[in-house]
mmCIF file with all atom_site columns, C-alpha atoms in Angstrom:
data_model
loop_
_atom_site.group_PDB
_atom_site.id
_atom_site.type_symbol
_atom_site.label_atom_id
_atom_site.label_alt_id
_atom_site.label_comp_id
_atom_site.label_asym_id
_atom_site.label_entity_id
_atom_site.label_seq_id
_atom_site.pdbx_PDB_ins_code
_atom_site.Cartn_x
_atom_site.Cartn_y
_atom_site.Cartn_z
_atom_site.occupancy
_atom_site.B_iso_or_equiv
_atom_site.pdbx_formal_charge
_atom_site.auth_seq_id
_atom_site.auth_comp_id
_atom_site.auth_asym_id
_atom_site.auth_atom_id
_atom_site.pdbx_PDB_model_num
ATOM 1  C CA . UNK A 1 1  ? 24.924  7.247   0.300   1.00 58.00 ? 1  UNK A CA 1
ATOM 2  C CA . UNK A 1 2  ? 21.539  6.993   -1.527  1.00 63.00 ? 2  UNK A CA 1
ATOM 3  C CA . UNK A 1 3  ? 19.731  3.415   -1.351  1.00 65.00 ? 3  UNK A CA 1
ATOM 4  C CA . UNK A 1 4  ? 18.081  2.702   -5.054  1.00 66.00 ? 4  UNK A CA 1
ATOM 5  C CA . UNK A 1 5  ? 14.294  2.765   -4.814  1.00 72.00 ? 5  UNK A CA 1
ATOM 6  C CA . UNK A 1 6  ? 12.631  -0.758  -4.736  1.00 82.00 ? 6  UNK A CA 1
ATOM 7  C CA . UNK A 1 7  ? 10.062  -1.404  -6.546  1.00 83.00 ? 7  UNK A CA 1
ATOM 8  C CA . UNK A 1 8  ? 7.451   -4.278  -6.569  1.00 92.00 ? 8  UNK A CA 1
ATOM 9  C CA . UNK A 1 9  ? 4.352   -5.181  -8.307  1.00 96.00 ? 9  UNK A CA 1
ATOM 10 C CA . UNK A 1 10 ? 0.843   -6.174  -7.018  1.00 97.00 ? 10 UNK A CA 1
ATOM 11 C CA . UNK A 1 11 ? 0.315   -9.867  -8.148  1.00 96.00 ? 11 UNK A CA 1
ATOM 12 C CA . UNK A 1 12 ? -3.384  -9.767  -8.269  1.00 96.00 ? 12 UNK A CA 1
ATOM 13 C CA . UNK A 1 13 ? -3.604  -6.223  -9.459  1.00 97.00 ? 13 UNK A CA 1
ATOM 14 C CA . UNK A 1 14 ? -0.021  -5.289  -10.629 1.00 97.00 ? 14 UNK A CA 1
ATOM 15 C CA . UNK A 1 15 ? -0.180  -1.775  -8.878  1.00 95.00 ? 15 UNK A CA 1
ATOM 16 C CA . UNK A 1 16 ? 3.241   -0.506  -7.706  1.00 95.00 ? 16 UNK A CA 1
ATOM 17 C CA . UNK A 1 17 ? 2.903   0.291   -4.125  1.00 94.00 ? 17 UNK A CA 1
ATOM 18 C CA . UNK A 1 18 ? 5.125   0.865   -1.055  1.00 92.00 ? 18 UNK A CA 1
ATOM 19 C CA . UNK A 1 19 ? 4.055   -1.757  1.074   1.00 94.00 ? 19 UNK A CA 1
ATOM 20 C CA . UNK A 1 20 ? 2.909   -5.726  -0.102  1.00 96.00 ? 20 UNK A CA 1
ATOM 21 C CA . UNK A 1 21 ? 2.088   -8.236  2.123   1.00 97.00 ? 21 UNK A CA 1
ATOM 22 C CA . UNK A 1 22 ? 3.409   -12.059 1.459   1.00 97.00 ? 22 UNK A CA 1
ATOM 23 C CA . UNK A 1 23 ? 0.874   -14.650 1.202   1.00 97.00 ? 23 UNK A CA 1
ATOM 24 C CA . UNK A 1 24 ? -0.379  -18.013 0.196   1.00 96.00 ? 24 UNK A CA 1
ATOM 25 C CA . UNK A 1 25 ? -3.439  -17.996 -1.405  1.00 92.00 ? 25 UNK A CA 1
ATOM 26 C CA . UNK A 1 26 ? -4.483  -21.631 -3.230  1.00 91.00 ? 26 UNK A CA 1
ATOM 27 C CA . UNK A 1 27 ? -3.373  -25.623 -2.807  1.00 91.00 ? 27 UNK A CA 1
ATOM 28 C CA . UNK A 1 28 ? -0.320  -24.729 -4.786  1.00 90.00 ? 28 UNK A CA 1
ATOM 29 C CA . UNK A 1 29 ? 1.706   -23.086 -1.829  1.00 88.00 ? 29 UNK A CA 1
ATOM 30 C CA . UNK A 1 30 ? 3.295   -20.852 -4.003  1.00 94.00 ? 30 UNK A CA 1
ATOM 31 C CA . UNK A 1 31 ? 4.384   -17.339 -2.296  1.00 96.00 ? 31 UNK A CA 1
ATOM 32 C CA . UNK A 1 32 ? 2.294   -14.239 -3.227  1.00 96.00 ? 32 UNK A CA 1
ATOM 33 C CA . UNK A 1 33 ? 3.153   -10.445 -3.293  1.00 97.00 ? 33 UNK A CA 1
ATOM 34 C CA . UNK A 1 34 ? -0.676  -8.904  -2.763  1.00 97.00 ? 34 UNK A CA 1
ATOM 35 C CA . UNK A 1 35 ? -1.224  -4.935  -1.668  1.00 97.00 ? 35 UNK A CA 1
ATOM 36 C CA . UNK A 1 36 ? -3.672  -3.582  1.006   1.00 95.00 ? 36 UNK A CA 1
ATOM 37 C CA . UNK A 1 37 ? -6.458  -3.123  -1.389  1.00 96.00 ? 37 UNK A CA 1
ATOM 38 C CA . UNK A 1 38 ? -6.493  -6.693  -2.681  1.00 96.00 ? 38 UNK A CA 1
ATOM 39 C CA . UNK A 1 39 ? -5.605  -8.391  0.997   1.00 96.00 ? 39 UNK A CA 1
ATOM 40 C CA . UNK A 1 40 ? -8.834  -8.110  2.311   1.00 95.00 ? 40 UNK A CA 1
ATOM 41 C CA . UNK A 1 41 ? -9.833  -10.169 -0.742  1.00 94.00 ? 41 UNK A CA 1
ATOM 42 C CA . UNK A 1 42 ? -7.893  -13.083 -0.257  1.00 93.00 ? 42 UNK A CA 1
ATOM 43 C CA . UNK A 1 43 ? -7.352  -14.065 3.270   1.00 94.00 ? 43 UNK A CA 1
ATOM 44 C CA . UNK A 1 44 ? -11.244 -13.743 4.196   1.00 94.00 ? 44 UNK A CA 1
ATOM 45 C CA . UNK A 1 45 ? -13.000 -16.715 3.974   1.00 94.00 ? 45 UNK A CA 1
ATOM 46 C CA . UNK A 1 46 ? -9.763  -18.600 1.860   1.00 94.00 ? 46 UNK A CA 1
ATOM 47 C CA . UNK A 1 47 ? -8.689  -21.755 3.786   1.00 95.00 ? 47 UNK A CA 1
ATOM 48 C CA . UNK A 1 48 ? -5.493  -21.860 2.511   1.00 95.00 ? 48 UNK A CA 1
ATOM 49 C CA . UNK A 1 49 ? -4.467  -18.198 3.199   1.00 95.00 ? 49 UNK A CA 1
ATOM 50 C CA . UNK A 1 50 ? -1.363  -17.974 5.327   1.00 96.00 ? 50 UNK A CA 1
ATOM 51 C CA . UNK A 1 51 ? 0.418   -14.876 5.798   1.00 96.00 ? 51 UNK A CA 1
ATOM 52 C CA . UNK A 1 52 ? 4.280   -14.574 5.701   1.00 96.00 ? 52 UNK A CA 1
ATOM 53 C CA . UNK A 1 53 ? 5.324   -11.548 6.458   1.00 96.00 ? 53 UNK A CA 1
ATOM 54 C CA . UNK A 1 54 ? 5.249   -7.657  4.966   1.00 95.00 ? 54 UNK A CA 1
ATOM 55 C CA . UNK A 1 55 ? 7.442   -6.596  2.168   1.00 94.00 ? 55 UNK A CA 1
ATOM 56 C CA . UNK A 1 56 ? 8.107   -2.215  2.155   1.00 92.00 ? 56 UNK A CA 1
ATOM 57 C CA . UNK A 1 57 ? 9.772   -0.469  -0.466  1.00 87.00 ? 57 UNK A CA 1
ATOM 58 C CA . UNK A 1 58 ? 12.269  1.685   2.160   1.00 83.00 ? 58 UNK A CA 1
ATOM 59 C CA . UNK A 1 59 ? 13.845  -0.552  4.722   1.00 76.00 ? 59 UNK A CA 1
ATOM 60 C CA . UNK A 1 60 ? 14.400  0.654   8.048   1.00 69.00 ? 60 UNK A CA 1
ATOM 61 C CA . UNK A 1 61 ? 18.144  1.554   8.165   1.00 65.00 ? 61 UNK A CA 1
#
């Protein structure tokens, strides 16, 4: 049996992409969805970056 794609959005950028990494990224502590290309971005130099795991669009079976 087929599994349905997933699908996920970027939240900085709003690119759909097969792999998103979970983060915190400001004093609000609100969870973050935030692709390779914008993760270098945010967790260097942010003190309140804290990473909470990766998010993939196929999961392992």
């Amino acid at each position: 049996m087929a599994r349905a794609t997933r699908v996920k959005l970027c939240d900085r950028c709003a690119n759909s992409v097969a792999v998103l990494y979970r983060v915190k990224l400001d004093e609000y502590e609100q969870w973050r969805f935030v692709c390779d290309r914008c993760w270098p971005e945010v967790s260097q130099g942010n003190p309140f970056y804290v990473y909470g795991g990766t998010w993939k669009a196929q999961k392992r079976r």
